[in-house]
Amino acid sequence: VFNAKTAELLSHHQVEIKQKFPKEGWVEQDPKEILKSVYECVEKTCEKLKQLNINISNIKAIGVTNQRETTVVWDKTTGEPLYNAIVWLDLRTQSTVERLLKRIPGKNKAFSKFKTGLPLSTYFSAVKLRWLLDNVEEIRKAVDDGRAMFGTIDSWLIWSLTGGKNGGIHCTDVTNASRTMLFNIHSLEWDPELCQFFDIPMEILPKVRSSSEIYGLMKICPSLKSGALTGVPISGCLGDQSAALVGQMCFKDGQAKNTYGTGCFLLCNTGQKSVFSEHGLLTTIAYKLGRDKPVCYALEGSVAIAGAVVRWLRDNLGIAKSSQEVEKLAAEVGTSYGCYFVPAFSGLYAPYWEPSARGIICGLTQFTNKNHIAFAALEAVCFQTREILDAMNKDCGIPLSQLQVDGGMTNNKILMQLQSDILCIPVVKPSMPETTALGAAMAAGAAEGVGVWSLNPGDLTAVTCERFEPQINPEESEYRYARWKKAVMKSMGWETSEAPSNGKPK
């Protein structure tokens, strides 16, 4: 909850959501658990506000932000999900992608780039939805009976929060729609030809709206006794990376931010013109802040694994009990001692789009220990960002003079200093790292009919920031980066779908 005049964070609550990994490369979440966590956060945050003597009737609007591309199909008559949500970095659709590629002249992955800004990849919602229609009998049946609804998590939440099976609003915003591969980012409409190509029935798709308008009002949830915000309009909706761009106040052409979450996402505002990348970046919708406001575009570089590599060191290798401990291990050695870690757990995203890559740790000697591996993992996040920044600079023609950063991992000071060293430019971090939530709040508060938040640059409070300046010489930085690129080459072409199938994972 933010103060609409000062953008100050007043209260918050968070709940970690379980990821399920039913098979190698599969990543799922329970849509009902996601919904329940939202209700829990609403109730707890309102209780905290009461303790601060803030009347919750002061809450004027609600914004929604979500991990994009994650795909869910539910039954509009029962309100129940028909399958777990398939998470953005899930890889089960690799065979779906290969099958679809065969239908494209010249197997051209970029066939829809000028309509959608995206290459054909396991990453986007259309292929996840295609997989669900091909593999889940219940979903096929619900589609035939006219009971199925598809959405990214924002749609599932808005529909559920505005009444669900009793009149819930089925909508999404342009930023989330632009990540499905079914949406034309110029006409701002679902594209009949793409729907036909993926063989997706258009009647299951949500209505696409701007990122800042009243979609509907919060309804009480009888089963969870959650009614604190009943009647408050839901009036902001942005995919998480767009929300962070807004929260970082990147409203001018050429302003960019990098968010360090599970993955890493660098977005550069290109204003009202869509720029197509020659260097493996995506063209995506940055925001459309009002029904009658223009749509703005962004170039985006996506890294699948950032924070997830720290989680992996903690949960899979057990070399640390917490993320803080990984930072401590890295700090103790201050170098990877020639060890390089390419965390291509879900293939490589930008700028390579190489689904056959897998994670590798190389350059090991008898001297290497867990501290060096922890350091190499943090360094990997920075190198991946550098690759994207290089591509961004080539596409935009104007090199960034500093990088604005946000997201959970930016609390890691070692990482931020490393990032500045590897990019050879200053890294600037706002003192309030929850910029994604802030962006959603800004969109909600600025909506027509709410009007409690001004988005005029002159009215926006200057944010206090922490700066990290490069501290190593550029030659050393270049040397380490070149070694990293060598490691990336070794991670490629690892997986093939031609492996013999004897029930073992391919």
Short mmCIF file of C-alpha atoms in Angstrom, two decimals:
data_model
loop_
_atom_site.label_atom_id
_atom_site.label_comp_id
_atom_site.label_asym_id
_atom_site.label_seq_id
_atom_site.Cartn_x
_atom_site.Cartn_y
_atom_site.Cartn_z
CA VAL A 1 0.00 0.00 0.00
CA PHE A 2 1.45 3.34 -1.10
CA ASN A 3 0.71 6.97 -0.34
CA ALA A 4 -0.62 8.44 -3.60
CA LYS A 5 0.91 11.86 -2.94
CA THR A 6 4.44 10.85 -1.93
CA ALA A 7 4.71 7.28 -3.35
CA GLU A 8 5.91 6.23 0.12
CA LEU A 9 5.41 2.54 0.99
CA LEU A 10 2.99 2.44 3.94
CA SER A 11 2.46 -1.26 4.49
CA HIS A 12 3.05 -4.59 2.79
CA HIS A 13 2.83 -8.33 3.28
CA GLN A 14 4.22 -11.19 1.25
CA VAL A 15 3.75 -14.94 0.96
CA GLU A 16 6.08 -17.25 -0.95
CA ILE A 17 4.25 -19.39 -3.51
CA LYS A 18 5.29 -23.01 -4.00
CA GLN A 19 6.70 -24.01 -7.37
CA LYS A 20 5.97 -27.57 -8.46
CA PHE A 21 8.36 -29.51 -10.69
CA PRO A 22 6.37 -32.63 -11.70
CA LYS A 23 8.95 -33.63 -14.35
CA GLU A 24 12.31 -32.38 -15.51
CA GLY A 25 11.86 -28.97 -17.17
CA TRP A 26 8.23 -28.65 -15.99
CA VAL A 27 7.32 -25.74 -13.70
CA GLU A 28 3.79 -25.31 -12.31
CA GLN A 29 1.91 -23.34 -9.67
CA ASP A 30 -1.51 -23.88 -8.15
CA PRO A 31 -3.83 -21.04 -9.31
CA LYS A 32 -5.95 -21.42 -6.16
CA GLU A 33 -2.87 -21.07 -3.97
CA ILE A 34 -1.98 -17.89 -5.89
CA LEU A 35 -5.50 -16.51 -5.31
CA LYS A 36 -5.46 -17.50 -1.65
CA SER A 37 -2.09 -15.80 -1.15
CA VAL A 38 -3.55 -12.60 -2.64
CA TYR A 39 -6.48 -12.67 -0.21
CA GLU A 40 -4.10 -13.38 2.67
CA CYS A 41 -1.84 -10.47 1.70
CA VAL A 42 -4.85 -8.14 1.41
CA GLU A 43 -6.15 -9.09 4.87
CA LYS A 44 -2.75 -8.95 6.58
CA THR A 45 -1.81 -5.62 4.97
CA CYS A 46 -5.13 -4.10 6.05
CA GLU A 47 -4.55 -5.33 9.62
CA LYS A 48 -1.10 -3.70 9.58
CA LEU A 49 -2.66 -0.43 8.36
CA LYS A 50 -5.16 -0.50 11.24
CA GLN A 51 -2.23 -0.92 13.67
CA LEU A 52 -0.73 2.21 12.09
CA ASN A 53 -4.06 3.99 12.70
CA ILE A 54 -4.65 4.35 8.96
CA ASN A 55 -8.30 3.92 8.00
CA ILE A 56 -8.59 1.36 5.21
CA SER A 57 -11.43 3.35 3.67
CA ASN A 58 -8.54 5.53 2.42
CA ILE A 59 -7.65 2.78 -0.07
CA LYS A 60 -8.99 4.21 -3.32
CA ALA A 61 -7.79 1.74 -5.94
CA ILE A 62 -6.12 -1.61 -6.46
CA GLY A 63 -3.46 -2.49 -9.03
CA VAL A 64 -2.56 -5.97 -10.19
CA THR A 65 0.84 -7.07 -11.42
CA ASN A 66 1.92 -10.57 -12.31
CA GLN A 67 4.64 -12.78 -13.72
CA ARG A 68 3.83 -12.65 -17.41
CA GLU A 69 3.30 -15.62 -19.81
CA THR A 70 2.25 -17.98 -16.99
CA THR A 71 -0.85 -19.66 -18.39
CA VAL A 72 -4.03 -20.82 -16.69
CA VAL A 73 -7.35 -22.22 -17.99
CA TRP A 74 -10.39 -22.34 -15.73
CA ASP A 75 -14.06 -23.28 -15.78
CA LYS A 76 -16.34 -20.24 -15.77
CA THR A 77 -19.31 -22.20 -14.35
CA THR A 78 -17.51 -23.61 -11.29
CA GLY A 79 -14.72 -21.03 -10.99
CA GLU A 80 -12.21 -23.89 -10.64
CA PRO A 81 -8.87 -24.08 -12.51
CA LEU A 82 -8.83 -27.02 -14.95
CA TYR A 83 -5.08 -27.64 -14.53
CA ASN A 84 -2.14 -26.11 -12.67
CA ALA A 85 -0.80 -22.85 -14.08
CA ILE A 86 2.13 -23.50 -16.44
CA VAL A 87 4.86 -21.07 -15.36
CA TRP A 88 6.69 -18.83 -17.84
CA LEU A 89 10.01 -20.68 -17.73
CA ASP A 90 8.47 -24.16 -18.17
CA LEU A 91 10.07 -26.18 -20.99
CA ARG A 92 7.51 -28.93 -21.69
CA THR A 93 6.41 -27.11 -24.86
CA GLN A 94 9.71 -27.72 -26.66
CA SER A 95 8.14 -30.47 -28.81
CA THR A 96 5.11 -28.22 -29.44
CA VAL A 97 7.45 -25.48 -30.69
CA GLU A 98 9.29 -27.94 -32.94
CA ARG A 99 6.01 -29.24 -34.37
CA LEU A 100 4.77 -25.68 -35.05
CA LEU A 101 8.08 -24.71 -36.66
CA LYS A 102 7.61 -27.45 -39.25
CA ARG A 103 4.46 -25.64 -40.41
CA ILE A 104 6.31 -22.38 -41.04
CA PRO A 105 7.98 -21.84 -44.43
CA GLY A 106 11.74 -22.13 -43.91
CA LYS A 107 11.19 -22.98 -40.20
CA ASN A 108 11.53 -19.26 -39.49
CA LYS A 109 11.32 -18.66 -35.71
CA ALA A 110 10.80 -14.94 -36.36
CA PHE A 111 7.72 -15.48 -38.54
CA SER A 112 5.43 -13.48 -36.25
CA LYS A 113 8.00 -10.92 -35.11
CA PHE A 114 6.41 -7.97 -36.94
CA LYS A 115 2.97 -8.67 -35.49
CA THR A 116 3.92 -9.74 -31.98
CA GLY A 117 7.52 -8.57 -31.45
CA LEU A 118 8.33 -12.11 -30.27
CA PRO A 119 10.13 -15.18 -31.65
CA LEU A 120 8.46 -18.61 -31.51
CA SER A 121 9.67 -19.97 -28.16
CA THR A 122 8.60 -22.13 -25.21
CA TYR A 123 8.47 -18.87 -23.22
CA PHE A 124 5.17 -17.38 -24.49
CA SER A 125 1.59 -18.27 -23.54
CA ALA A 126 0.25 -19.46 -26.91
CA VAL A 127 2.45 -22.58 -26.95
CA LYS A 128 1.60 -23.34 -23.31
CA LEU A 129 -2.10 -23.04 -24.14
CA ARG A 130 -1.62 -25.25 -27.20
CA TRP A 131 0.02 -27.88 -24.96
CA LEU A 132 -2.91 -27.75 -22.53
CA LEU A 133 -5.44 -28.17 -25.35
CA ASP A 134 -3.42 -31.10 -26.74
CA ASN A 135 -2.78 -32.89 -23.46
CA VAL A 136 -5.52 -32.19 -20.94
CA GLU A 137 -8.80 -33.91 -21.76
CA GLU A 138 -10.72 -31.82 -19.20
CA ILE A 139 -9.64 -28.59 -20.87
CA ARG A 140 -10.55 -29.82 -24.35
CA LYS A 141 -13.98 -30.81 -23.07
CA ALA A 142 -14.50 -27.45 -21.32
CA VAL A 143 -13.60 -25.64 -24.57
CA ASP A 144 -16.10 -27.77 -26.53
CA ASP A 145 -18.80 -27.06 -23.92
CA GLY A 146 -18.06 -23.31 -23.97
CA ARG A 147 -17.04 -23.36 -20.28
CA ALA A 148 -13.31 -22.61 -20.65
CA MET A 149 -11.57 -19.30 -19.99
CA PHE A 150 -7.89 -18.67 -20.68
CA GLY A 151 -5.77 -16.02 -19.06
CA THR A 152 -2.40 -15.05 -17.72
CA ILE A 153 -2.37 -14.71 -13.91
CA ASP A 154 -3.66 -11.11 -14.00
CA SER A 155 -6.83 -12.31 -15.78
CA TRP A 156 -7.36 -15.18 -13.34
CA LEU A 157 -6.99 -12.78 -10.38
CA ILE A 158 -9.16 -9.97 -11.76
CA TRP A 159 -11.91 -12.45 -12.75
CA SER A 160 -11.80 -14.12 -9.31
CA LEU A 161 -11.60 -10.85 -7.33
CA THR A 162 -14.49 -9.21 -9.20
CA GLY A 163 -16.93 -12.04 -8.50
CA GLY A 164 -15.61 -15.11 -10.31
CA LYS A 165 -18.45 -17.33 -11.50
CA ASN A 166 -20.90 -14.67 -10.26
CA GLY A 167 -20.18 -11.99 -12.83
CA GLY A 168 -16.36 -11.81 -12.70
CA ILE A 169 -14.72 -9.59 -15.33
CA HIS A 170 -12.65 -11.54 -17.89
CA CYS A 171 -10.00 -9.09 -19.08
CA THR A 172 -6.28 -8.50 -19.42
CA ASP A 173 -4.19 -5.44 -20.27
CA VAL A 174 -2.11 -4.69 -23.37
CA THR A 175 1.21 -5.48 -21.64
CA ASN A 176 0.18 -9.00 -20.68
CA ALA A 177 -1.61 -9.59 -23.99
CA SER A 178 1.61 -8.63 -25.80
CA ARG A 179 3.33 -11.70 -24.25
CA THR A 180 0.91 -14.33 -25.50
CA MET A 181 2.03 -14.48 -29.18
CA LEU A 182 -1.64 -14.09 -30.11
CA PHE A 183 -1.80 -10.29 -29.95
CA ASN A 184 -1.00 -7.76 -32.66
CA ILE A 185 1.02 -5.06 -30.89
CA HIS A 186 0.15 -2.46 -33.58
CA SER A 187 -3.61 -2.89 -33.97
CA LEU A 188 -3.87 -3.76 -30.23
CA GLU A 189 -6.21 -6.66 -30.95
CA TRP A 190 -6.13 -10.44 -30.79
CA ASP A 191 -4.89 -11.59 -34.19
CA PRO A 192 -7.25 -14.04 -35.98
CA GLU A 193 -4.45 -15.42 -38.18
CA LEU A 194 -2.22 -16.19 -35.19
CA CYS A 195 -5.12 -17.76 -33.30
CA GLN A 196 -5.72 -19.88 -36.37
CA PHE A 197 -2.04 -20.83 -36.65
CA PHE A 198 -1.98 -22.01 -33.01
CA ASP A 199 -5.52 -23.36 -33.41
CA ILE A 200 -6.80 -21.46 -30.38
CA PRO A 201 -10.51 -20.61 -30.14
CA MET A 202 -10.83 -16.81 -29.76
CA GLU A 203 -13.88 -17.03 -27.49
CA ILE A 204 -11.74 -18.25 -24.57
CA LEU A 205 -9.50 -15.15 -24.68
CA PRO A 206 -9.98 -12.23 -22.26
CA LYS A 207 -10.99 -8.75 -23.42
CA VAL A 208 -7.88 -6.55 -23.82
CA ARG A 209 -7.94 -3.16 -22.06
CA SER A 210 -5.49 -0.40 -21.22
CA SER A 211 -3.17 -0.70 -18.20
CA SER A 212 -4.99 2.03 -16.28
CA GLU A 213 -8.80 2.03 -16.17
CA ILE A 214 -11.51 0.66 -13.88
CA TYR A 215 -12.01 -3.02 -14.76
CA GLY A 216 -14.42 -3.85 -11.94
CA LEU A 217 -14.93 -3.65 -8.18
CA MET A 218 -13.58 -6.00 -5.49
CA LYS A 219 -16.21 -8.46 -4.28
CA ILE A 220 -16.30 -10.23 -0.94
CA CYS A 221 -14.91 -13.78 -0.86
CA PRO A 222 -17.25 -15.82 1.36
CA SER A 223 -15.09 -18.98 1.55
CA LEU A 224 -12.01 -17.07 2.70
CA LYS A 225 -13.98 -14.50 4.74
CA SER A 226 -12.03 -11.84 2.92
CA GLY A 227 -13.94 -8.61 2.52
CA ALA A 228 -11.64 -5.84 3.72
CA LEU A 229 -11.57 -4.07 0.35
CA THR A 230 -15.06 -4.85 -0.95
CA GLY A 231 -16.23 -2.20 -3.41
CA VAL A 232 -12.76 -0.77 -4.12
CA PRO A 233 -12.10 -0.52 -7.89
CA ILE A 234 -9.41 -2.66 -9.51
CA SER A 235 -8.05 -0.07 -11.91
CA GLY A 236 -4.43 -0.90 -12.73
CA CYS A 237 -2.98 -3.93 -14.49
CA LEU A 238 0.57 -4.34 -15.80
CA GLY A 239 2.84 -7.33 -16.38
CA ASP A 240 5.61 -7.21 -13.77
CA GLN A 241 8.36 -5.87 -16.06
CA SER A 242 6.19 -3.08 -17.42
CA ALA A 243 5.09 -2.25 -13.88
CA ALA A 244 8.74 -1.90 -12.82
CA LEU A 245 9.40 0.41 -15.79
CA VAL A 246 6.51 2.64 -14.64
CA GLY A 247 7.58 2.36 -10.97
CA GLN A 248 11.10 3.47 -11.96
CA MET A 249 9.46 6.48 -13.72
CA CYS A 250 11.05 5.53 -17.06
CA PHE A 251 8.57 7.58 -19.11
CA LYS A 252 11.06 9.04 -21.59
CA ASP A 253 12.50 7.39 -24.70
CA GLY A 254 15.80 5.72 -23.96
CA GLN A 255 15.23 5.31 -20.21
CA ALA A 256 15.83 1.75 -19.05
CA LYS A 257 15.58 -0.42 -15.96
CA ASN A 258 16.75 -3.90 -15.05
CA THR A 259 14.69 -5.99 -12.61
CA TYR A 260 16.43 -8.79 -10.75
CA GLY A 261 13.84 -11.39 -9.79
CA THR A 262 13.60 -15.10 -10.55
CA GLY A 263 14.80 -14.04 -14.00
CA CYS A 264 16.35 -10.76 -15.10
CA PHE A 265 14.57 -8.30 -17.36
CA LEU A 266 16.04 -5.22 -18.95
CA LEU A 267 13.46 -2.91 -20.55
CA CYS A 268 14.20 0.23 -22.52
CA ASN A 269 11.36 2.64 -23.28
CA THR A 270 11.23 3.38 -27.04
CA GLY A 271 8.19 5.68 -26.81
CA GLN A 272 5.35 5.52 -29.31
CA LYS A 273 7.37 3.68 -31.94
CA SER A 274 8.03 -0.05 -31.86
CA VAL A 275 11.71 -0.79 -32.50
CA PHE A 276 12.57 -4.23 -33.88
CA SER A 277 15.77 -5.73 -32.60
CA GLU A 278 18.55 -7.01 -34.81
CA HIS A 279 20.25 -8.52 -31.76
CA GLY A 280 17.85 -10.98 -30.18
CA LEU A 281 15.77 -8.63 -28.03
CA LEU A 282 11.97 -8.63 -27.87
CA THR A 283 9.70 -5.78 -28.89
CA THR A 284 6.96 -5.48 -26.33
CA ILE A 285 4.32 -3.08 -25.03
CA ALA A 286 5.65 -0.94 -22.19
CA TYR A 287 2.27 0.48 -21.06
CA LYS A 288 -0.88 2.26 -22.13
CA LEU A 289 -1.81 4.42 -19.17
CA GLY A 290 -5.48 5.08 -19.93
CA ARG A 291 -8.12 4.21 -22.48
CA ASP A 292 -7.44 7.31 -24.59
CA LYS A 293 -3.72 7.48 -23.92
CA PRO A 294 -1.14 6.40 -26.52
CA VAL A 295 0.51 3.02 -26.29
CA CYS A 296 4.25 3.05 -25.55
CA TYR A 297 6.67 0.31 -26.56
CA ALA A 298 9.87 -1.12 -25.13
CA LEU A 299 12.79 -3.25 -26.17
CA GLU A 300 13.29 -6.08 -23.73
CA GLY A 301 16.09 -8.46 -22.94
CA SER A 302 15.03 -11.48 -20.92
CA VAL A 303 17.27 -13.75 -18.86
CA ALA A 304 15.51 -16.88 -17.57
CA ILE A 305 17.65 -17.54 -14.52
CA ALA A 306 18.84 -14.83 -12.10
CA GLY A 307 17.50 -15.09 -8.53
CA ALA A 308 16.59 -18.68 -9.38
CA VAL A 309 20.31 -19.55 -9.48
CA VAL A 310 20.68 -18.46 -5.83
CA ARG A 311 17.58 -20.49 -4.93
CA TRP A 312 19.14 -23.46 -6.76
CA LEU A 313 22.39 -23.18 -4.78
CA ARG A 314 20.27 -23.11 -1.62
CA ASP A 315 17.65 -25.80 -2.37
CA ASN A 316 19.33 -28.17 -4.84
CA LEU A 317 22.99 -28.08 -3.84
CA GLY A 318 22.44 -27.12 -0.22
CA ILE A 319 25.63 -25.05 -0.11
CA ALA A 320 23.80 -22.31 1.81
CA LYS A 321 20.70 -22.10 3.99
CA SER A 322 19.62 -18.68 2.74
CA SER A 323 20.16 -16.21 -0.08
CA GLN A 324 22.02 -13.97 2.37
CA GLU A 325 24.43 -16.81 3.04
CA VAL A 326 25.19 -17.15 -0.69
CA GLU A 327 26.15 -13.47 -0.66
CA LYS A 328 28.35 -14.07 2.39
CA LEU A 329 30.14 -17.04 0.76
CA ALA A 330 30.84 -14.92 -2.33
CA ALA A 331 32.05 -11.98 -0.24
CA GLU A 332 34.57 -14.16 1.63
CA VAL A 333 36.53 -14.91 -1.55
CA GLY A 334 35.78 -11.85 -3.70
CA THR A 335 36.61 -13.80 -6.87
CA SER A 336 35.41 -16.87 -8.74
CA TYR A 337 39.05 -17.93 -9.20
CA GLY A 338 38.54 -18.64 -12.89
CA CYS A 339 35.32 -20.60 -12.38
CA TYR A 340 32.39 -19.70 -14.69
CA PHE A 341 28.76 -20.66 -14.22
CA VAL A 342 26.23 -20.55 -17.08
CA PRO A 343 22.82 -21.19 -15.46
CA ALA A 344 21.00 -22.21 -18.66
CA PHE A 345 18.55 -24.37 -16.70
CA SER A 346 15.71 -23.47 -19.09
CA GLY A 347 17.85 -23.02 -22.18
CA LEU A 348 19.20 -19.56 -22.98
CA TYR A 349 16.84 -16.63 -23.56
CA ALA A 350 18.05 -13.29 -24.98
CA PRO A 351 20.12 -12.70 -27.00
CA TYR A 352 20.54 -16.36 -28.06
CA TRP A 353 17.06 -17.97 -27.88
CA GLU A 354 18.74 -21.35 -27.67
CA PRO A 355 16.41 -23.88 -25.97
CA SER A 356 18.97 -26.70 -26.33
CA ALA A 357 21.47 -25.06 -23.94
CA ARG A 358 21.84 -26.43 -20.41
CA GLY A 359 23.61 -25.17 -17.30
CA ILE A 360 27.34 -25.69 -16.90
CA ILE A 361 30.02 -24.80 -14.35
CA CYS A 362 33.48 -24.79 -15.92
CA GLY A 363 37.04 -23.72 -15.17
CA LEU A 364 37.09 -25.89 -12.02
CA THR A 365 40.38 -26.81 -10.35
CA GLN A 366 41.23 -28.64 -7.12
CA PHE A 367 41.34 -25.23 -5.51
CA THR A 368 37.67 -24.38 -6.36
CA ASN A 369 35.30 -24.46 -3.40
CA LYS A 370 31.67 -23.54 -2.71
CA ASN A 371 32.61 -19.89 -2.14
CA HIS A 372 33.96 -19.63 -5.68
CA ILE A 373 30.83 -21.28 -7.09
CA ALA A 374 28.64 -18.83 -5.14
CA PHE A 375 30.68 -15.94 -6.54
CA ALA A 376 30.47 -17.38 -10.08
CA ALA A 377 26.69 -17.65 -9.72
CA LEU A 378 26.36 -13.95 -8.83
CA GLU A 379 28.78 -13.06 -11.60
CA ALA A 380 26.61 -15.05 -14.05
CA VAL A 381 23.67 -12.77 -13.34
CA CYS A 382 25.87 -9.75 -14.12
CA PHE A 383 27.36 -11.24 -17.30
CA GLN A 384 23.89 -12.12 -18.60
CA THR A 385 22.78 -8.53 -17.98
CA ARG A 386 25.88 -7.28 -19.81
CA GLU A 387 25.02 -9.39 -22.87
CA ILE A 388 21.58 -7.85 -22.99
CA LEU A 389 22.86 -4.34 -22.41
CA ASP A 390 25.31 -4.74 -25.31
CA ALA A 391 22.44 -5.83 -27.57
CA MET A 392 20.30 -2.93 -26.32
CA ASN A 393 23.06 -0.40 -27.01
CA LYS A 394 23.46 -1.74 -30.58
CA ASP A 395 19.72 -1.58 -31.24
CA CYS A 396 19.15 1.85 -29.70
CA GLY A 397 22.36 3.44 -30.93
CA ILE A 398 22.72 5.43 -27.70
CA PRO A 399 24.69 3.59 -25.00
CA LEU A 400 23.13 3.79 -21.54
CA SER A 401 25.14 6.02 -19.25
CA GLN A 402 23.81 4.33 -16.10
CA LEU A 403 21.55 1.40 -15.26
CA GLN A 404 18.48 1.77 -13.02
CA VAL A 405 17.87 -1.44 -11.09
CA ASP A 406 15.19 -2.93 -8.86
CA GLY A 407 13.88 -6.26 -7.58
CA GLY A 408 14.66 -8.49 -4.62
CA MET A 409 18.24 -9.31 -5.58
CA THR A 410 19.28 -5.65 -5.59
CA ASN A 411 19.52 -5.87 -1.78
CA ASN A 412 22.68 -7.87 -2.44
CA LYS A 413 25.41 -5.22 -2.35
CA ILE A 414 28.11 -7.56 -3.70
CA LEU A 415 25.91 -8.26 -6.73
CA MET A 416 25.28 -4.55 -7.38
CA GLN A 417 28.97 -3.68 -7.15
CA LEU A 418 29.84 -6.61 -9.43
CA GLN A 419 27.20 -5.45 -11.88
CA SER A 420 28.72 -1.98 -12.05
CA ASP A 421 32.22 -3.47 -12.50
CA ILE A 422 31.13 -5.76 -15.33
CA LEU A 423 29.11 -3.07 -17.15
CA CYS A 424 31.71 -0.33 -16.55
CA ILE A 425 28.86 2.14 -15.82
CA PRO A 426 27.17 3.25 -12.57
CA VAL A 427 24.28 1.17 -11.23
CA VAL A 428 21.52 3.17 -9.51
CA LYS A 429 19.12 1.55 -7.08
CA PRO A 430 16.08 3.26 -5.50
CA SER A 431 15.99 2.95 -1.72
CA MET A 432 12.53 1.34 -2.00
CA PRO A 433 13.06 -1.82 -4.07
CA GLU A 434 9.35 -2.68 -4.57
CA THR A 435 9.09 -0.76 -7.83
CA THR A 436 6.92 -3.40 -9.52
CA ALA A 437 4.21 -2.98 -6.89
CA LEU A 438 4.66 0.80 -7.07
CA GLY A 439 4.12 0.79 -10.85
CA ALA A 440 0.86 -1.15 -10.47
CA ALA A 441 -0.27 1.27 -7.74
CA MET A 442 0.55 4.28 -9.94
CA ALA A 443 -1.46 2.87 -12.85
CA ALA A 444 -4.39 2.12 -10.51
CA GLY A 445 -4.32 5.51 -8.80
CA ALA A 446 -4.06 7.46 -12.06
CA ALA A 447 -7.05 5.73 -13.70
CA GLU A 448 -9.99 7.80 -14.93
CA GLY A 449 -12.66 7.75 -12.23
CA VAL A 450 -10.04 7.28 -9.48
CA GLY A 451 -7.62 10.15 -10.16
CA VAL A 452 -5.67 10.15 -6.90
CA TRP A 453 -2.21 9.82 -8.52
CA SER A 454 -0.58 12.22 -10.94
CA LEU A 455 1.79 10.80 -13.55
CA ASN A 456 3.07 14.22 -14.68
CA PRO A 457 6.87 14.06 -14.40
CA GLY A 458 6.84 17.40 -12.55
CA ASP A 459 4.59 16.01 -9.81
CA LEU A 460 6.56 12.82 -9.28
CA THR A 461 8.62 12.79 -6.11
CA ALA A 462 12.35 12.34 -6.73
CA VAL A 463 13.36 8.96 -5.37
CA THR A 464 16.35 8.60 -3.07
CA CYS A 465 18.89 6.27 -4.61
CA GLU A 466 22.05 4.37 -3.84
CA ARG A 467 24.80 4.48 -6.52
CA PHE A 468 27.43 1.85 -7.28
CA GLU A 469 30.40 3.06 -9.36
CA PRO A 470 32.73 0.73 -11.32
CA GLN A 471 35.81 -0.12 -9.24
CA ILE A 472 37.89 -2.41 -11.47
CA ASN A 473 39.74 -1.48 -14.63
CA PRO A 474 37.88 -2.03 -17.91
CA GLU A 475 40.57 -4.43 -19.24
CA GLU A 476 39.97 -6.88 -16.42
CA SER A 477 36.21 -6.55 -16.92
CA GLU A 478 36.57 -7.29 -20.66
CA TYR A 479 38.81 -10.28 -19.99
CA ARG A 480 36.31 -11.87 -17.59
CA TYR A 481 33.43 -11.16 -19.94
CA ALA A 482 35.25 -12.81 -22.87
CA ARG A 483 35.87 -15.93 -20.74
CA TRP A 484 32.18 -15.99 -19.81
CA LYS A 485 31.19 -15.85 -23.49
CA LYS A 486 33.46 -18.83 -24.12
CA ALA A 487 31.61 -20.73 -21.37
CA VAL A 488 28.24 -19.80 -22.93
CA MET A 489 29.33 -21.37 -26.23
CA LYS A 490 30.12 -24.59 -24.38
CA SER A 491 26.62 -24.71 -22.84
CA MET A 492 24.85 -24.75 -26.20
CA GLY A 493 23.48 -27.66 -28.22
CA TRP A 494 23.40 -29.89 -25.15
CA GLU A 495 19.83 -31.22 -25.36
CA THR A 496 18.40 -32.85 -28.45
CA SER A 497 14.91 -34.22 -28.79
CA GLU A 498 16.29 -37.21 -30.74
CA ALA A 499 17.55 -39.02 -27.63
CA PRO A 500 16.39 -42.65 -27.33
CA SER A 501 13.27 -42.78 -25.20
CA ASN A 502 13.51 -45.59 -22.69
CA GLY A 503 11.50 -43.80 -20.03
CA LYS A 504 14.57 -41.83 -18.96
CA PRO A 505 14.50 -38.03 -19.18
CA LYS A 506 15.93 -36.87 -22.49
#
